Amino acid sequence: MNCPSQTTLAAPVTANLYQPSTNADGAWTLYVNSASALSLRALENLRKLIASGSKSGREVKVVDLFQNPELAEDAKIYVLPTLLWSASQGRSLVLLGDLSKLDKVAHYLSH
């Protein structure tokens, strides 16, 4: 995957969402705080992306750090919301913010 290691996307989302997973190379996880408007906006934007018919072919696991704060330290998450792609080879991609730039989020999810 030829992507910058970090991209900032202004805008949040708000709930659980899954796409069929065909990604054996890595896993997508959206870290949110369910008590945060920005995180809820990111979740909503992710839902919009899926509802728009984007065929990313990726599963996105949603982790609520408000309910499971210990997972933030394990994953080294310091900013919320964070959409993280990580692969077994140690490669990763981090998208920060509310995911309002749907075209860019769709691009990264599809690669």
JSON list of C-alpha atoms in Angstrom, two decimals:
[
{"chain": "A", "resi": 1, "resn": "MET", "atom": "CA", "xyz": [0.00, 0.00, 0.00]},
{"chain": "A", "resi": 2, "resn": "ASN", "atom": "CA", "xyz": [1.56, 3.27, -1.12]},
{"chain": "A", "resi": 3, "resn": "CYS", "atom": "CA", "xyz": [0.00, 5.73, 1.34]},
{"chain": "A", "resi": 4, "resn": "PRO", "atom": "CA", "xyz": [1.30, 8.33, 3.73]},
{"chain": "A", "resi": 5, "resn": "SER", "atom": "CA", "xyz": [1.64, 6.97, 7.24]},
{"chain": "A", "resi": 6, "resn": "GLN", "atom": "CA", "xyz": [-0.76, 9.59, 8.59]},
{"chain": "A", "resi": 7, "resn": "THR", "atom": "CA", "xyz": [-3.56, 11.61, 7.02]},
{"chain": "A", "resi": 8, "resn": "THR", "atom": "CA", "xyz": [-5.84, 14.05, 8.82]},
{"chain": "A", "resi": 9, "resn": "LEU", "atom": "CA", "xyz": [-9.49, 13.96, 7.84]},
{"chain": "A", "resi": 10, "resn": "ALA", "atom": "CA", "xyz": [-11.66, 16.54, 9.56]},
{"chain": "A", "resi": 11, "resn": "ALA", "atom": "CA", "xyz": [-15.06, 15.13, 10.64]},
{"chain": "A", "resi": 12, "resn": "PRO", "atom": "CA", "xyz": [-16.39, 12.28, 12.94]},
{"chain": "A", "resi": 13, "resn": "VAL", "atom": "CA", "xyz": [-18.78, 9.24, 12.79]},
{"chain": "A", "resi": 14, "resn": "THR", "atom": "CA", "xyz": [-21.41, 7.55, 15.17]},
{"chain": "A", "resi": 15, "resn": "ALA", "atom": "CA", "xyz": [-22.16, 3.78, 15.39]},
{"chain": "A", "resi": 16, "resn": "ASN", "atom": "CA", "xyz": [-21.21, 0.21, 14.59]},
{"chain": "A", "resi": 17, "resn": "LEU", "atom": "CA", "xyz": [-20.66, -0.77, 10.98]},
{"chain": "A", "resi": 18, "resn": "TYR", "atom": "CA", "xyz": [-19.33, -3.70, 9.08]},
{"chain": "A", "resi": 19, "resn": "GLN", "atom": "CA", "xyz": [-18.47, -4.47, 5.48]},
{"chain": "A", "resi": 20, "resn": "PRO", "atom": "CA", "xyz": [-17.68, -7.96, 4.22]},
{"chain": "A", "resi": 21, "resn": "SER", "atom": "CA", "xyz": [-14.00, -8.57, 4.80]},
{"chain": "A", "resi": 22, "resn": "THR", "atom": "CA", "xyz": [-11.72, -9.73, 2.02]},
{"chain": "A", "resi": 23, "resn": "ASN", "atom": "CA", "xyz": [-8.66, -8.04, 3.47]},
{"chain": "A", "resi": 24, "resn": "ALA", "atom": "CA", "xyz": [-6.24, -10.75, 4.56]},
{"chain": "A", "resi": 25, "resn": "ASP", "atom": "CA", "xyz": [-3.33, -8.28, 4.53]},
{"chain": "A", "resi": 26, "resn": "GLY", "atom": "CA", "xyz": [-4.49, -6.04, 7.37]},
{"chain": "A", "resi": 27, "resn": "ALA", "atom": "CA", "xyz": [-7.36, -4.95, 9.59]},
{"chain": "A", "resi": 28, "resn": "TRP", "atom": "CA", "xyz": [-9.27, -1.66, 9.93]},
{"chain": "A", "resi": 29, "resn": "THR", "atom": "CA", "xyz": [-10.32, -0.42, 13.37]},
{"chain": "A", "resi": 30, "resn": "LEU", "atom": "CA", "xyz": [-12.18, 2.78, 14.20]},
{"chain": "A", "resi": 31, "resn": "TYR", "atom": "CA", "xyz": [-11.42, 3.98, 17.73]},
{"chain": "A", "resi": 32, "resn": "VAL", "atom": "CA", "xyz": [-14.09, 6.31, 19.13]},
{"chain": "A", "resi": 33, "resn": "ASN", "atom": "CA", "xyz": [-15.36, 7.78, 22.38]},
{"chain": "A", "resi": 34, "resn": "SER", "atom": "CA", "xyz": [-19.14, 7.33, 22.45]},
{"chain": "A", "resi": 35, "resn": "ALA", "atom": "CA", "xyz": [-19.40, 10.40, 24.71]},
{"chain": "A", "resi": 36, "resn": "SER", "atom": "CA", "xyz": [-17.78, 12.62, 22.05]},
{"chain": "A", "resi": 37, "resn": "ALA", "atom": "CA", "xyz": [-19.69, 14.45, 19.32]},
{"chain": "A", "resi": 38, "resn": "LEU", "atom": "CA", "xyz": [-16.65, 14.27, 17.03]},
{"chain": "A", "resi": 39, "resn": "SER", "atom": "CA", "xyz": [-16.44, 10.49, 17.39]},
{"chain": "A", "resi": 40, "resn": "LEU", "atom": "CA", "xyz": [-20.16, 10.12, 16.77]},
{"chain": "A", "resi": 41, "resn": "ARG", "atom": "CA", "xyz": [-19.82, 12.24, 13.61]},
{"chain": "A", "resi": 42, "resn": "ALA", "atom": "CA", "xyz": [-16.96, 10.01, 12.41]},
{"chain": "A", "resi": 43, "resn": "LEU", "atom": "CA", "xyz": [-19.10, 6.93, 12.91]},
{"chain": "A", "resi": 44, "resn": "GLU", "atom": "CA", "xyz": [-22.00, 8.54, 11.04]},
{"chain": "A", "resi": 45, "resn": "ASN", "atom": "CA", "xyz": [-19.69, 9.48, 8.16]},
{"chain": "A", "resi": 46, "resn": "LEU", "atom": "CA", "xyz": [-18.44, 5.91, 7.96]},
{"chain": "A", "resi": 47, "resn": "ARG", "atom": "CA", "xyz": [-22.05, 4.70, 7.81]},
{"chain": "A", "resi": 48, "resn": "LYS", "atom": "CA", "xyz": [-22.76, 7.21, 5.02]},
{"chain": "A", "resi": 49, "resn": "LEU", "atom": "CA", "xyz": [-19.79, 5.91, 3.08]},
{"chain": "A", "resi": 50, "resn": "ILE", "atom": "CA", "xyz": [-21.08, 2.36, 3.28]},
{"chain": "A", "resi": 51, "resn": "ALA", "atom": "CA", "xyz": [-24.67, 3.40, 2.51]},
{"chain": "A", "resi": 52, "resn": "SER", "atom": "CA", "xyz": [-23.46, 5.28, -0.57]},
{"chain": "A", "resi": 53, "resn": "GLY", "atom": "CA", "xyz": [-22.56, 1.96, -2.13]},
{"chain": "A", "resi": 54, "resn": "SER", "atom": "CA", "xyz": [-18.83, 2.15, -1.65]},
{"chain": "A", "resi": 55, "resn": "LYS", "atom": "CA", "xyz": [-17.48, -1.30, -2.37]},
{"chain": "A", "resi": 56, "resn": "SER", "atom": "CA", "xyz": [-14.49, -1.12, -0.10]},
{"chain": "A", "resi": 57, "resn": "GLY", "atom": "CA", "xyz": [-14.64, -4.84, 0.64]},
{"chain": "A", "resi": 58, "resn": "ARG", "atom": "CA", "xyz": [-13.25, -4.13, 4.09]},
{"chain": "A", "resi": 59, "resn": "GLU", "atom": "CA", "xyz": [-14.54, -4.87, 7.55]},
{"chain": "A", "resi": 60, "resn": "VAL", "atom": "CA", "xyz": [-14.21, -2.04, 10.04]},
{"chain": "A", "resi": 61, "resn": "LYS", "atom": "CA", "xyz": [-14.16, -2.96, 13.70]},
{"chain": "A", "resi": 62, "resn": "VAL", "atom": "CA", "xyz": [-15.46, -0.20, 15.99]},
{"chain": "A", "resi": 63, "resn": "VAL", "atom": "CA", "xyz": [-13.88, 0.12, 19.45]},
{"chain": "A", "resi": 64, "resn": "ASP", "atom": "CA", "xyz": [-15.46, 2.45, 22.01]},
{"chain": "A", "resi": 65, "resn": "LEU", "atom": "CA", "xyz": [-12.66, 3.64, 24.27]},
{"chain": "A", "resi": 66, "resn": "PHE", "atom": "CA", "xyz": [-15.19, 5.26, 26.59]},
{"chain": "A", "resi": 67, "resn": "GLN", "atom": "CA", "xyz": [-16.26, 1.73, 27.57]},
{"chain": "A", "resi": 68, "resn": "ASN", "atom": "CA", "xyz": [-12.82, 0.10, 27.15]},
{"chain": "A", "resi": 69, "resn": "PRO", "atom": "CA", "xyz": [-10.18, 2.76, 27.93]},
{"chain": "A", "resi": 70, "resn": "GLU", "atom": "CA", "xyz": [-7.43, 0.20, 28.51]},
{"chain": "A", "resi": 71, "resn": "LEU", "atom": "CA", "xyz": [-7.48, -0.63, 24.78]},
{"chain": "A", "resi": 72, "resn": "ALA", "atom": "CA", "xyz": [-6.19, 2.88, 23.94]},
{"chain": "A", "resi": 73, "resn": "GLU", "atom": "CA", "xyz": [-2.84, 2.24, 25.57]},
{"chain": "A", "resi": 74, "resn": "ASP", "atom": "CA", "xyz": [-2.52, -1.22, 24.01]},
{"chain": "A", "resi": 75, "resn": "ALA", "atom": "CA", "xyz": [-3.11, 0.21, 20.52]},
{"chain": "A", "resi": 76, "resn": "LYS", "atom": "CA", "xyz": [-1.17, 3.44, 21.21]},
{"chain": "A", "resi": 77, "resn": "ILE", "atom": "CA", "xyz": [-4.21, 5.60, 20.41]},
{"chain": "A", "resi": 78, "resn": "TYR", "atom": "CA", "xyz": [-3.84, 9.19, 21.64]},
{"chain": "A", "resi": 79, "resn": "VAL", "atom": "CA", "xyz": [-6.33, 11.06, 19.43]},
{"chain": "A", "resi": 80, "resn": "LEU", "atom": "CA", "xyz": [-9.99, 10.25, 18.84]},
{"chain": "A", "resi": 81, "resn": "PRO", "atom": "CA", "xyz": [-11.55, 9.41, 16.53]},
{"chain": "A", "resi": 82, "resn": "THR", "atom": "CA", "xyz": [-8.82, 7.34, 14.84]},
{"chain": "A", "resi": 83, "resn": "LEU", "atom": "CA", "xyz": [-9.26, 4.96, 11.92]},
{"chain": "A", "resi": 84, "resn": "LEU", "atom": "CA", "xyz": [-6.29, 2.60, 11.99]},
{"chain": "A", "resi": 85, "resn": "TRP", "atom": "CA", "xyz": [-5.18, 0.04, 9.42]},
{"chain": "A", "resi": 86, "resn": "SER", "atom": "CA", "xyz": [-2.56, -2.36, 10.66]},
{"chain": "A", "resi": 87, "resn": "ALA", "atom": "CA", "xyz": [-0.91, -5.33, 9.04]},
{"chain": "A", "resi": 88, "resn": "SER", "atom": "CA", "xyz": [1.02, -8.23, 10.45]},
{"chain": "A", "resi": 89, "resn": "GLN", "atom": "CA", "xyz": [4.22, -6.92, 8.83]},
{"chain": "A", "resi": 90, "resn": "GLY", "atom": "CA", "xyz": [4.10, -3.89, 11.12]},
{"chain": "A", "resi": 91, "resn": "ARG", "atom": "CA", "xyz": [2.83, -1.51, 8.44]},
{"chain": "A", "resi": 92, "resn": "SER", "atom": "CA", "xyz": [0.05, 0.87, 9.41]},
{"chain": "A", "resi": 93, "resn": "LEU", "atom": "CA", "xyz": [-2.03, 3.81, 8.21]},
{"chain": "A", "resi": 94, "resn": "VAL", "atom": "CA", "xyz": [-3.75, 6.28, 10.53]},
{"chain": "A", "resi": 95, "resn": "LEU", "atom": "CA", "xyz": [-6.68, 8.52, 9.56]},
{"chain": "A", "resi": 96, "resn": "LEU", "atom": "CA", "xyz": [-7.54, 11.09, 12.23]},
{"chain": "A", "resi": 97, "resn": "GLY", "atom": "CA", "xyz": [-10.74, 13.06, 12.66]},
{"chain": "A", "resi": 98, "resn": "ASP", "atom": "CA", "xyz": [-14.41, 12.79, 11.81]},
{"chain": "A", "resi": 99, "resn": "LEU", "atom": "CA", "xyz": [-13.86, 11.17, 8.38]},
{"chain": "A", "resi": 100, "resn": "SER", "atom": "CA", "xyz": [-15.84, 13.92, 6.63]},
{"chain": "A", "resi": 101, "resn": "LYS", "atom": "CA", "xyz": [-13.66, 13.71, 3.52]},
{"chain": "A", "resi": 102, "resn": "LEU", "atom": "CA", "xyz": [-15.57, 10.67, 2.31]},
{"chain": "A", "resi": 103, "resn": "ASP", "atom": "CA", "xyz": [-13.76, 10.43, -1.03]},
{"chain": "A", "resi": 104, "resn": "LYS", "atom": "CA", "xyz": [-10.38, 10.16, 0.70]},
{"chain": "A", "resi": 105, "resn": "VAL", "atom": "CA", "xyz": [-11.65, 7.67, 3.28]},
{"chain": "A", "resi": 106, "resn": "ALA", "atom": "CA", "xyz": [-13.15, 5.55, 0.47]},
{"chain": "A", "resi": 107, "resn": "HIS", "atom": "CA", "xyz": [-9.81, 5.66, -1.38]},
{"chain": "A", "resi": 108, "resn": "TYR", "atom": "CA", "xyz": [-7.87, 4.35, 1.62]},
{"chain": "A", "resi": 109, "resn": "LEU", "atom": "CA", "xyz": [-10.46, 1.71, 2.50]},
{"chain": "A", "resi": 110, "resn": "SER", "atom": "CA", "xyz": [-10.33, 0.35, -1.05]},
{"chain": "A", "resi": 111, "resn": "HIS", "atom": "CA", "xyz": [-6.54, -0.13, -1.09]}
]
